Amino acid sequence: MVGPISPTAPRGDAAKARPGAGGKVIDIFLVEDHQLVAEALTMLIDAEGDMHVIARVGSVADAAALAPKIQPDLLLVDFRLPDGTGADVARLVRKQHQRVVVVFLSVVSSPAMLFAAVRAGARGYLLKTQSAAETVSALRRAAGGEMLIPSATLAQLVADQGEFGHLMVKLTPRERELLRLTAEGLDNRTLAERMGIGYATLRGHMRNLIGKLDAHSKLEAVVKATELGLIDR
């Protein structure tokens, strides 16, 4: 897990120009929980003359604690974190800094993850398989105002919004409770006891829940629900 690094002294708003414009250095807040990746990204970014990692943490909790103390131009955040998702980080950082540019970083991409990222205000979604040159170019373009997610992809996400947006409506109160408790890592016997229902009834609820989320297992159902923001934190 990545521990926080001390931020540089924040500059006042008067000194901040549009990111990437007029020789302005792009101040980047990096949220990445894998130490090696975080260090490599920091070195990559700091080697560029027009961008700099001003702070780096590895969890939602650390990002929440540090966000009020810094003035980032761009938030570069991993989608999956130990205590939540990049979408959680994006929402809390944007509350503190409304004009911050948000770019997600992940090993994989899925429609659900892209939808959650866009809903959280993402301007870009980068894969860790991209080259160093592609990554710094994308950060520079996003900071300069470019939307990196293709318009065709955005259109498809909008078309699919009804499907994603109505998932919670489809879930019964029991299924929502089951989803929340399952995310705590409880086994089926314990889940049944906590919910005050029989084991067979519990299995029926679980089958319905997995089916509604178009998942293939209990774990996949939790992952999808987390990506879509269906589990309260």
PDB file of C-alpha atoms in Angstrom:
ATOM      1  CA  MET A   1       0.000   0.000   0.000  1.00  0.00           C
ATOM      2  CA  VAL A   2       1.183   3.505  -0.795  1.00  0.00           C
ATOM      3  CA  GLY A   3       1.637   5.907   2.078  1.00  0.00           C
ATOM      4  CA  PRO A   4       1.030   9.636   1.598  1.00  0.00           C
ATOM      5  CA  ILE A   5       3.911  11.832   0.502  1.00  0.00           C
ATOM      6  CA  SER A   6       4.088  15.385   1.767  1.00  0.00           C
ATOM      7  CA  PRO A   7       2.506  17.895  -0.601  1.00  0.00           C
ATOM      8  CA  THR A   8       4.407  20.911  -1.761  1.00  0.00           C
ATOM      9  CA  ALA A   9       3.246  24.276  -0.491  1.00  0.00           C
ATOM     10  CA  PRO A  10      -0.067  25.069  -2.227  1.00  0.00           C
ATOM     11  CA  ARG A  11      -0.249  28.210  -4.323  1.00  0.00           C
ATOM     12  CA  GLY A  12      -3.023  30.733  -4.134  1.00  0.00           C
ATOM     13  CA  ASP A  13      -5.791  30.793  -6.752  1.00  0.00           C
ATOM     14  CA  ALA A  14      -4.491  34.067  -8.130  1.00  0.00           C
ATOM     15  CA  ALA A  15      -1.292  32.349  -9.224  1.00  0.00           C
ATOM     16  CA  LYS A  16      -3.121  29.532 -11.001  1.00  0.00           C
ATOM     17  CA  ALA A  17      -3.685  29.762 -14.726  1.00  0.00           C
ATOM     18  CA  ARG A  18      -5.475  27.280 -16.959  1.00  0.00           C
ATOM     19  CA  PRO A  19      -3.622  23.939 -16.620  1.00  0.00           C
ATOM     20  CA  GLY A  20      -1.108  23.403 -19.364  1.00  0.00           C
ATOM     21  CA  ALA A  21      -1.443  26.926 -20.724  1.00  0.00           C
ATOM     22  CA  GLY A  22       1.061  29.756 -20.768  1.00  0.00           C
ATOM     23  CA  GLY A  23       3.911  27.729 -19.266  1.00  0.00           C
ATOM     24  CA  LYS A  24       1.841  26.807 -16.195  1.00  0.00           C
ATOM     25  CA  VAL A  25       3.030  23.621 -14.506  1.00  0.00           C
ATOM     26  CA  ILE A  26       0.209  21.084 -14.111  1.00  0.00           C
ATOM     27  CA  ASP A  27      -0.065  20.140 -10.435  1.00  0.00           C
ATOM     28  CA  ILE A  28      -1.152  16.504 -10.189  1.00  0.00           C
ATOM     29  CA  PHE A  29      -2.679  14.657  -7.249  1.00  0.00           C
ATOM     30  CA  LEU A  30      -1.906  10.945  -7.685  1.00  0.00           C
ATOM     31  CA  VAL A  31      -4.018   8.274  -5.971  1.00  0.00           C
ATOM     32  CA  GLU A  32      -2.571   4.816  -6.623  1.00  0.00           C
ATOM     33  CA  ASP A  33      -2.278   1.966  -4.117  1.00  0.00           C
ATOM     34  CA  HIS A  34       0.501  -0.039  -5.781  1.00  0.00           C
ATOM     35  CA  GLN A  35       3.838   1.327  -4.594  1.00  0.00           C
ATOM     36  CA  LEU A  36       5.846   0.425  -7.686  1.00  0.00           C
ATOM     37  CA  VAL A  37       3.255   1.897 -10.057  1.00  0.00           C
ATOM     38  CA  ALA A  38       2.912   5.039  -7.941  1.00  0.00           C
ATOM     39  CA  GLU A  39       6.657   5.615  -7.844  1.00  0.00           C
ATOM     40  CA  ALA A  40       7.035   4.951 -11.580  1.00  0.00           C
ATOM     41  CA  LEU A  41       4.223   7.369 -12.429  1.00  0.00           C
ATOM     42  CA  THR A  42       5.703  10.014 -10.139  1.00  0.00           C
ATOM     43  CA  MET A  43       9.094   9.739 -11.812  1.00  0.00           C
ATOM     44  CA  LEU A  44       7.521   9.746 -15.261  1.00  0.00           C
ATOM     45  CA  ILE A  45       5.427  12.839 -14.558  1.00  0.00           C
ATOM     46  CA  ASP A  46       8.125  14.755 -12.692  1.00  0.00           C
ATOM     47  CA  ALA A  47      10.521  14.199 -15.602  1.00  0.00           C
ATOM     48  CA  GLU A  48       8.233  16.341 -17.752  1.00  0.00           C
ATOM     49  CA  GLY A  49       8.873  20.064 -17.628  1.00  0.00           C
ATOM     50  CA  ASP A  50       5.233  21.096 -17.480  1.00  0.00           C
ATOM     51  CA  MET A  51       3.759  18.721 -14.889  1.00  0.00           C
ATOM     52  CA  HIS A  52       4.517  17.681 -11.314  1.00  0.00           C
ATOM     53  CA  VAL A  53       3.067  15.286  -8.709  1.00  0.00           C
ATOM     54  CA  ILE A  54       2.325  17.531  -5.741  1.00  0.00           C
ATOM     55  CA  ALA A  55       0.922  14.733  -3.550  1.00  0.00           C
ATOM     56  CA  ARG A  56       0.516  10.966  -3.658  1.00  0.00           C
ATOM     57  CA  VAL A  57      -1.646   8.627  -1.564  1.00  0.00           C
ATOM     58  CA  GLY A  58      -2.943   5.075  -1.895  1.00  0.00           C
ATOM     59  CA  SER A  59      -6.469   5.029  -0.476  1.00  0.00           C
ATOM     60  CA  VAL A  60      -9.800   6.849  -0.445  1.00  0.00           C
ATOM     61  CA  ALA A  61      -9.353   7.728   3.233  1.00  0.00           C
ATOM     62  CA  ASP A  62      -5.915   9.286   2.703  1.00  0.00           C
ATOM     63  CA  ALA A  63      -7.173  11.183  -0.349  1.00  0.00           C
ATOM     64  CA  ALA A  64     -10.058  12.600   1.693  1.00  0.00           C
ATOM     65  CA  ALA A  65      -7.677  13.745   4.421  1.00  0.00           C
ATOM     66  CA  LEU A  66      -5.205  15.377   2.032  1.00  0.00           C
ATOM     67  CA  ALA A  67      -7.567  16.950  -0.511  1.00  0.00           C
ATOM     68  CA  PRO A  68      -8.365  20.103   1.540  1.00  0.00           C
ATOM     69  CA  LYS A  69      -4.642  20.822   2.026  1.00  0.00           C
ATOM     70  CA  ILE A  70      -3.574  20.942  -1.631  1.00  0.00           C
ATOM     71  CA  GLN A  71      -4.522  22.737  -4.841  1.00  0.00           C
ATOM     72  CA  PRO A  72      -4.351  20.184  -7.671  1.00  0.00           C
ATOM     73  CA  ASP A  73      -5.048  20.956 -11.308  1.00  0.00           C
ATOM     74  CA  LEU A  74      -5.487  17.293 -12.171  1.00  0.00           C
ATOM     75  CA  LEU A  75      -6.478  14.193 -10.228  1.00  0.00           C
ATOM     76  CA  LEU A  76      -4.957  10.958 -11.566  1.00  0.00           C
ATOM     77  CA  VAL A  77      -6.647   8.097  -9.752  1.00  0.00           C
ATOM     78  CA  ASP A  78      -6.664   4.307  -9.958  1.00  0.00           C
ATOM     79  CA  PHE A  79     -10.173   2.936 -10.347  1.00  0.00           C
ATOM     80  CA  ARG A  80      -9.822   0.166  -7.776  1.00  0.00           C
ATOM     81  CA  LEU A  81      -8.484   1.063  -4.332  1.00  0.00           C
ATOM     82  CA  PRO A  82      -8.287  -0.902  -1.063  1.00  0.00           C
ATOM     83  CA  ASP A  83     -11.131   0.992   0.601  1.00  0.00           C
ATOM     84  CA  GLY A  84     -13.273   2.051  -2.348  1.00  0.00           C
ATOM     85  CA  THR A  85     -13.057   3.191  -5.944  1.00  0.00           C
ATOM     86  CA  GLY A  86     -11.560   6.048  -7.887  1.00  0.00           C
ATOM     87  CA  ALA A  87     -15.093   7.331  -8.360  1.00  0.00           C
ATOM     88  CA  ASP A  88     -15.314   7.846  -4.583  1.00  0.00           C
ATOM     89  CA  VAL A  89     -12.069   9.824  -4.672  1.00  0.00           C
ATOM     90  CA  ALA A  90     -13.163  11.896  -7.669  1.00  0.00           C
ATOM     91  CA  ARG A  91     -16.393  12.938  -5.994  1.00  0.00           C
ATOM     92  CA  LEU A  92     -14.759  14.001  -2.732  1.00  0.00           C
ATOM     93  CA  VAL A  93     -11.875  15.843  -4.444  1.00  0.00           C
ATOM     94  CA  ARG A  94     -14.282  17.670  -6.774  1.00  0.00           C
ATOM     95  CA  LYS A  95     -16.219  18.867  -3.727  1.00  0.00           C
ATOM     96  CA  GLN A  96     -13.042  20.577  -2.541  1.00  0.00           C
ATOM     97  CA  HIS A  97     -11.799  21.636  -5.997  1.00  0.00           C
ATOM     98  CA  GLN A  98     -14.617  22.097  -8.487  1.00  0.00           C
ATOM     99  CA  ARG A  99     -12.350  22.838 -11.448  1.00  0.00           C
ATOM    100  CA  VAL A 100     -10.006  19.876 -10.982  1.00  0.00           C
ATOM    101  CA  VAL A 101      -9.549  17.688 -14.060  1.00  0.00           C
ATOM    102  CA  VAL A 102     -10.196  14.000 -13.331  1.00  0.00           C
ATOM    103  CA  VAL A 103      -8.411  11.194 -15.175  1.00  0.00           C
ATOM    104  CA  PHE A 104      -8.830   7.541 -14.216  1.00  0.00           C
ATOM    105  CA  LEU A 105      -6.187   4.858 -14.497  1.00  0.00           C
ATOM    106  CA  SER A 106      -6.824   1.113 -14.472  1.00  0.00           C
ATOM    107  CA  VAL A 107      -5.603  -2.267 -15.626  1.00  0.00           C
ATOM    108  CA  VAL A 108      -8.973  -3.042 -17.208  1.00  0.00           C
ATOM    109  CA  SER A 109     -12.007  -1.225 -18.525  1.00  0.00           C
ATOM    110  CA  SER A 110     -15.670  -2.180 -18.692  1.00  0.00           C
ATOM    111  CA  PRO A 111     -18.877  -0.306 -19.572  1.00  0.00           C
ATOM    112  CA  ALA A 112     -19.798  -0.255 -15.874  1.00  0.00           C
ATOM    113  CA  MET A 113     -16.428   1.179 -14.873  1.00  0.00           C
ATOM    114  CA  LEU A 114     -16.535   3.800 -17.639  1.00  0.00           C
ATOM    115  CA  PHE A 115     -20.062   4.757 -16.645  1.00  0.00           C
ATOM    116  CA  ALA A 116     -19.031   5.186 -13.010  1.00  0.00           C
ATOM    117  CA  ALA A 117     -15.978   7.211 -14.071  1.00  0.00           C
ATOM    118  CA  VAL A 118     -17.972   9.547 -16.323  1.00  0.00           C
ATOM    119  CA  ARG A 119     -20.631   9.973 -13.652  1.00  0.00           C
ATOM    120  CA  ALA A 120     -17.850  10.992 -11.240  1.00  0.00           C
ATOM    121  CA  GLY A 121     -16.651  13.675 -13.654  1.00  0.00           C
ATOM    122  CA  ALA A 122     -13.890  11.909 -15.593  1.00  0.00           C
ATOM    123  CA  ARG A 123     -12.315  13.611 -18.576  1.00  0.00           C
ATOM    124  CA  GLY A 124     -10.201  10.567 -19.359  1.00  0.00           C
ATOM    125  CA  TYR A 125      -9.819   6.872 -18.638  1.00  0.00           C
ATOM    126  CA  LEU A 126      -6.324   5.500 -19.211  1.00  0.00           C
ATOM    127  CA  LEU A 127      -5.146   1.902 -19.196  1.00  0.00           C
ATOM    128  CA  LYS A 128      -1.929   0.874 -17.473  1.00  0.00           C
ATOM    129  CA  THR A 129      -0.967  -0.963 -20.655  1.00  0.00           C
ATOM    130  CA  GLN A 130      -0.465   2.369 -22.451  1.00  0.00           C
ATOM    131  CA  SER A 131       3.060   3.601 -23.092  1.00  0.00           C
ATOM    132  CA  ALA A 132       4.751   6.287 -21.031  1.00  0.00           C
ATOM    133  CA  ALA A 133       4.580   8.706 -23.962  1.00  0.00           C
ATOM    134  CA  GLU A 134       0.858   8.045 -24.461  1.00  0.00           C
ATOM    135  CA  THR A 135       0.187   8.538 -20.758  1.00  0.00           C
ATOM    136  CA  VAL A 136       1.913  11.914 -20.352  1.00  0.00           C
ATOM    137  CA  SER A 137       0.426  13.107 -23.645  1.00  0.00           C
ATOM    138  CA  ALA A 138      -3.060  12.155 -22.452  1.00  0.00           C
ATOM    139  CA  LEU A 139      -2.565  13.954 -19.117  1.00  0.00           C
ATOM    140  CA  ARG A 140      -1.374  17.076 -20.920  1.00  0.00           C
ATOM    141  CA  ARG A 141      -4.330  17.020 -23.307  1.00  0.00           C
ATOM    142  CA  ALA A 142      -6.850  16.445 -20.511  1.00  0.00           C
ATOM    143  CA  ALA A 143      -5.381  19.290 -18.461  1.00  0.00           C
ATOM    144  CA  GLY A 144      -5.639  21.494 -21.540  1.00  0.00           C
ATOM    145  CA  GLY A 145      -9.373  20.899 -21.781  1.00  0.00           C
ATOM    146  CA  GLU A 146      -9.664  17.912 -24.127  1.00  0.00           C
ATOM    147  CA  MET A 147     -12.195  15.166 -23.443  1.00  0.00           C
ATOM    148  CA  LEU A 148     -10.251  11.928 -23.850  1.00  0.00           C
ATOM    149  CA  ILE A 149     -13.252   9.600 -23.781  1.00  0.00           C
ATOM    150  CA  PRO A 150     -14.451   9.317 -27.421  1.00  0.00           C
ATOM    151  CA  SER A 151     -17.820  10.869 -28.221  1.00  0.00           C
ATOM    152  CA  ALA A 152     -19.067   7.532 -29.567  1.00  0.00           C
ATOM    153  CA  THR A 153     -18.277   5.914 -26.237  1.00  0.00           C
ATOM    154  CA  LEU A 154     -20.039   8.690 -24.346  1.00  0.00           C
ATOM    155  CA  ALA A 155     -23.090   8.295 -26.598  1.00  0.00           C
ATOM    156  CA  GLN A 156     -23.196   4.573 -25.873  1.00  0.00           C
ATOM    157  CA  LEU A 157     -22.895   5.217 -22.137  1.00  0.00           C
ATOM    158  CA  VAL A 158     -25.806   7.661 -22.333  1.00  0.00           C
ATOM    159  CA  ALA A 159     -27.820   5.064 -24.234  1.00  0.00           C
ATOM    160  CA  ASP A 160     -27.047   2.496 -21.543  1.00  0.00           C
ATOM    161  CA  GLN A 161     -27.752   4.900 -18.682  1.00  0.00           C
ATOM    162  CA  GLY A 162     -31.270   3.623 -18.211  1.00  0.00           C
ATOM    163  CA  GLU A 163     -30.007   0.093 -17.645  1.00  0.00           C
ATOM    164  CA  PHE A 164     -27.413   1.180 -15.084  1.00  0.00           C
ATOM    165  CA  GLY A 165     -29.547   3.854 -13.448  1.00  0.00           C
ATOM    166  CA  HIS A 166     -32.471   1.555 -12.730  1.00  0.00           C
ATOM    167  CA  LEU A 167     -30.520  -1.254 -11.104  1.00  0.00           C
ATOM    168  CA  MET A 168     -31.302   0.012  -7.617  1.00  0.00           C
ATOM    169  CA  VAL A 169     -34.993   0.272  -8.495  1.00  0.00           C
ATOM    170  CA  LYS A 170     -34.959  -3.379  -9.578  1.00  0.00           C
ATOM    171  CA  LEU A 171     -33.362  -4.555  -6.352  1.00  0.00           C
ATOM    172  CA  THR A 172     -35.721  -5.383  -3.489  1.00  0.00           C
ATOM    173  CA  PRO A 173     -34.941  -4.085   0.020  1.00  0.00           C
ATOM    174  CA  ARG A 174     -33.833  -7.606   0.982  1.00  0.00           C
ATOM    175  CA  GLU A 175     -31.514  -7.792  -2.032  1.00  0.00           C
ATOM    176  CA  ARG A 176     -30.017  -4.414  -1.174  1.00  0.00           C
ATOM    177  CA  GLU A 177     -29.408  -5.551   2.403  1.00  0.00           C
ATOM    178  CA  LEU A 178     -27.863  -8.770   1.108  1.00  0.00           C
ATOM    179  CA  LEU A 179     -25.611  -6.809  -1.224  1.00  0.00           C
ATOM    180  CA  ARG A 180     -24.375  -4.606   1.614  1.00  0.00           C
ATOM    181  CA  LEU A 181     -23.703  -7.536   3.958  1.00  0.00           C
ATOM    182  CA  THR A 182     -22.052  -9.594   1.217  1.00  0.00           C
ATOM    183  CA  ALA A 183     -19.627  -6.735   0.653  1.00  0.00           C
ATOM    184  CA  GLU A 184     -18.502  -7.218   4.270  1.00  0.00           C
ATOM    185  CA  GLY A 185     -17.170 -10.651   3.307  1.00  0.00           C
ATOM    186  CA  LEU A 186     -19.664 -12.762   5.280  1.00  0.00           C
ATOM    187  CA  ASP A 187     -20.297 -16.391   4.287  1.00  0.00           C
ATOM    188  CA  ASN A 188     -23.796 -17.561   3.338  1.00  0.00           C
ATOM    189  CA  ARG A 189     -24.589 -19.158   6.718  1.00  0.00           C
ATOM    190  CA  THR A 190     -23.652 -15.966   8.552  1.00  0.00           C
ATOM    191  CA  LEU A 191     -25.564 -13.877   6.010  1.00  0.00           C
ATOM    192  CA  ALA A 192     -28.705 -15.916   6.657  1.00  0.00           C
ATOM    193  CA  GLU A 193     -28.318 -15.485  10.417  1.00  0.00           C
ATOM    194  CA  ARG A 194     -27.720 -11.713  10.138  1.00  0.00           C
ATOM    195  CA  MET A 195     -30.777 -11.309   7.922  1.00  0.00           C
ATOM    196  CA  GLY A 196     -32.957 -13.592  10.063  1.00  0.00           C
ATOM    197  CA  ILE A 197     -33.892 -15.870   7.170  1.00  0.00           C
ATOM    198  CA  GLY A 198     -33.377 -19.515   6.292  1.00  0.00           C
ATOM    199  CA  TYR A 199     -30.397 -20.745   4.315  1.00  0.00           C
ATOM    200  CA  ALA A 200     -32.574 -21.789   1.351  1.00  0.00           C
ATOM    201  CA  THR A 201     -34.268 -18.378   1.270  1.00  0.00           C
ATOM    202  CA  LEU A 202     -30.867 -16.704   1.412  1.00  0.00           C
ATOM    203  CA  ARG A 203     -29.672 -18.713  -1.584  1.00  0.00           C
ATOM    204  CA  GLY A 204     -32.782 -17.677  -3.511  1.00  0.00           C
ATOM    205  CA  HIS A 205     -32.136 -14.005  -2.804  1.00  0.00           C
ATOM    206  CA  MET A 206     -28.498 -14.467  -3.820  1.00  0.00           C
ATOM    207  CA  ARG A 207     -29.426 -16.083  -7.142  1.00  0.00           C
ATOM    208  CA  ASN A 208     -31.822 -13.221  -7.918  1.00  0.00           C
ATOM    209  CA  LEU A 209     -29.222 -10.616  -6.972  1.00  0.00           C
ATOM    210  CA  ILE A 210     -26.504 -12.190  -9.123  1.00  0.00           C
ATOM    211  CA  GLY A 211     -28.915 -12.429 -12.043  1.00  0.00           C
ATOM    212  CA  LYS A 212     -30.070  -8.804 -11.815  1.00  0.00           C
ATOM    213  CA  LEU A 213     -26.466  -7.589 -11.802  1.00  0.00           C
ATOM    214  CA  ASP A 214     -25.643  -9.845 -14.755  1.00  0.00           C
ATOM    215  CA  ALA A 215     -22.860 -11.418 -12.698  1.00  0.00           C
ATOM    216  CA  HIS A 216     -21.582 -14.979 -12.512  1.00  0.00           C
ATOM    217  CA  SER A 217     -20.668 -15.155  -8.838  1.00  0.00           C
ATOM    218  CA  LYS A 218     -21.210 -13.482  -5.484  1.00  0.00           C
ATOM    219  CA  LEU A 219     -17.827 -11.771  -5.739  1.00  0.00           C
ATOM    220  CA  GLU A 220     -18.509 -10.441  -9.237  1.00  0.00           C
ATOM    221  CA  ALA A 221     -21.877  -9.100  -8.044  1.00  0.00           C
ATOM    222  CA  VAL A 222     -20.147  -7.138  -5.272  1.00  0.00           C
ATOM    223  CA  VAL A 223     -17.499  -5.802  -7.666  1.00  0.00           C
ATOM    224  CA  LYS A 224     -20.121  -4.658 -10.185  1.00  0.00           C
ATOM    225  CA  ALA A 225     -22.264  -3.089  -7.485  1.00  0.00           C
ATOM    226  CA  THR A 226     -19.240  -1.228  -6.103  1.00  0.00           C
ATOM    227  CA  GLU A 227     -18.261   0.045  -9.558  1.00  0.00           C
ATOM    228  CA  LEU A 228     -21.817   1.321 -10.096  1.00  0.00           C
ATOM    229  CA  GLY A 229     -21.989   2.978  -6.687  1.00  0.00           C
ATOM    230  CA  LEU A 230     -24.806   0.718  -5.489  1.00  0.00           C
ATOM    231  CA  ILE A 231     -23.161  -0.047  -2.148  1.00  0.00           C
ATOM    232  CA  ASP A 232     -23.307   2.732   0.423  1.00  0.00           C
ATOM    233  CA  ARG A 233     -20.007   3.506   2.150  1.00  0.00           C
TER     234      ARG A 233
END
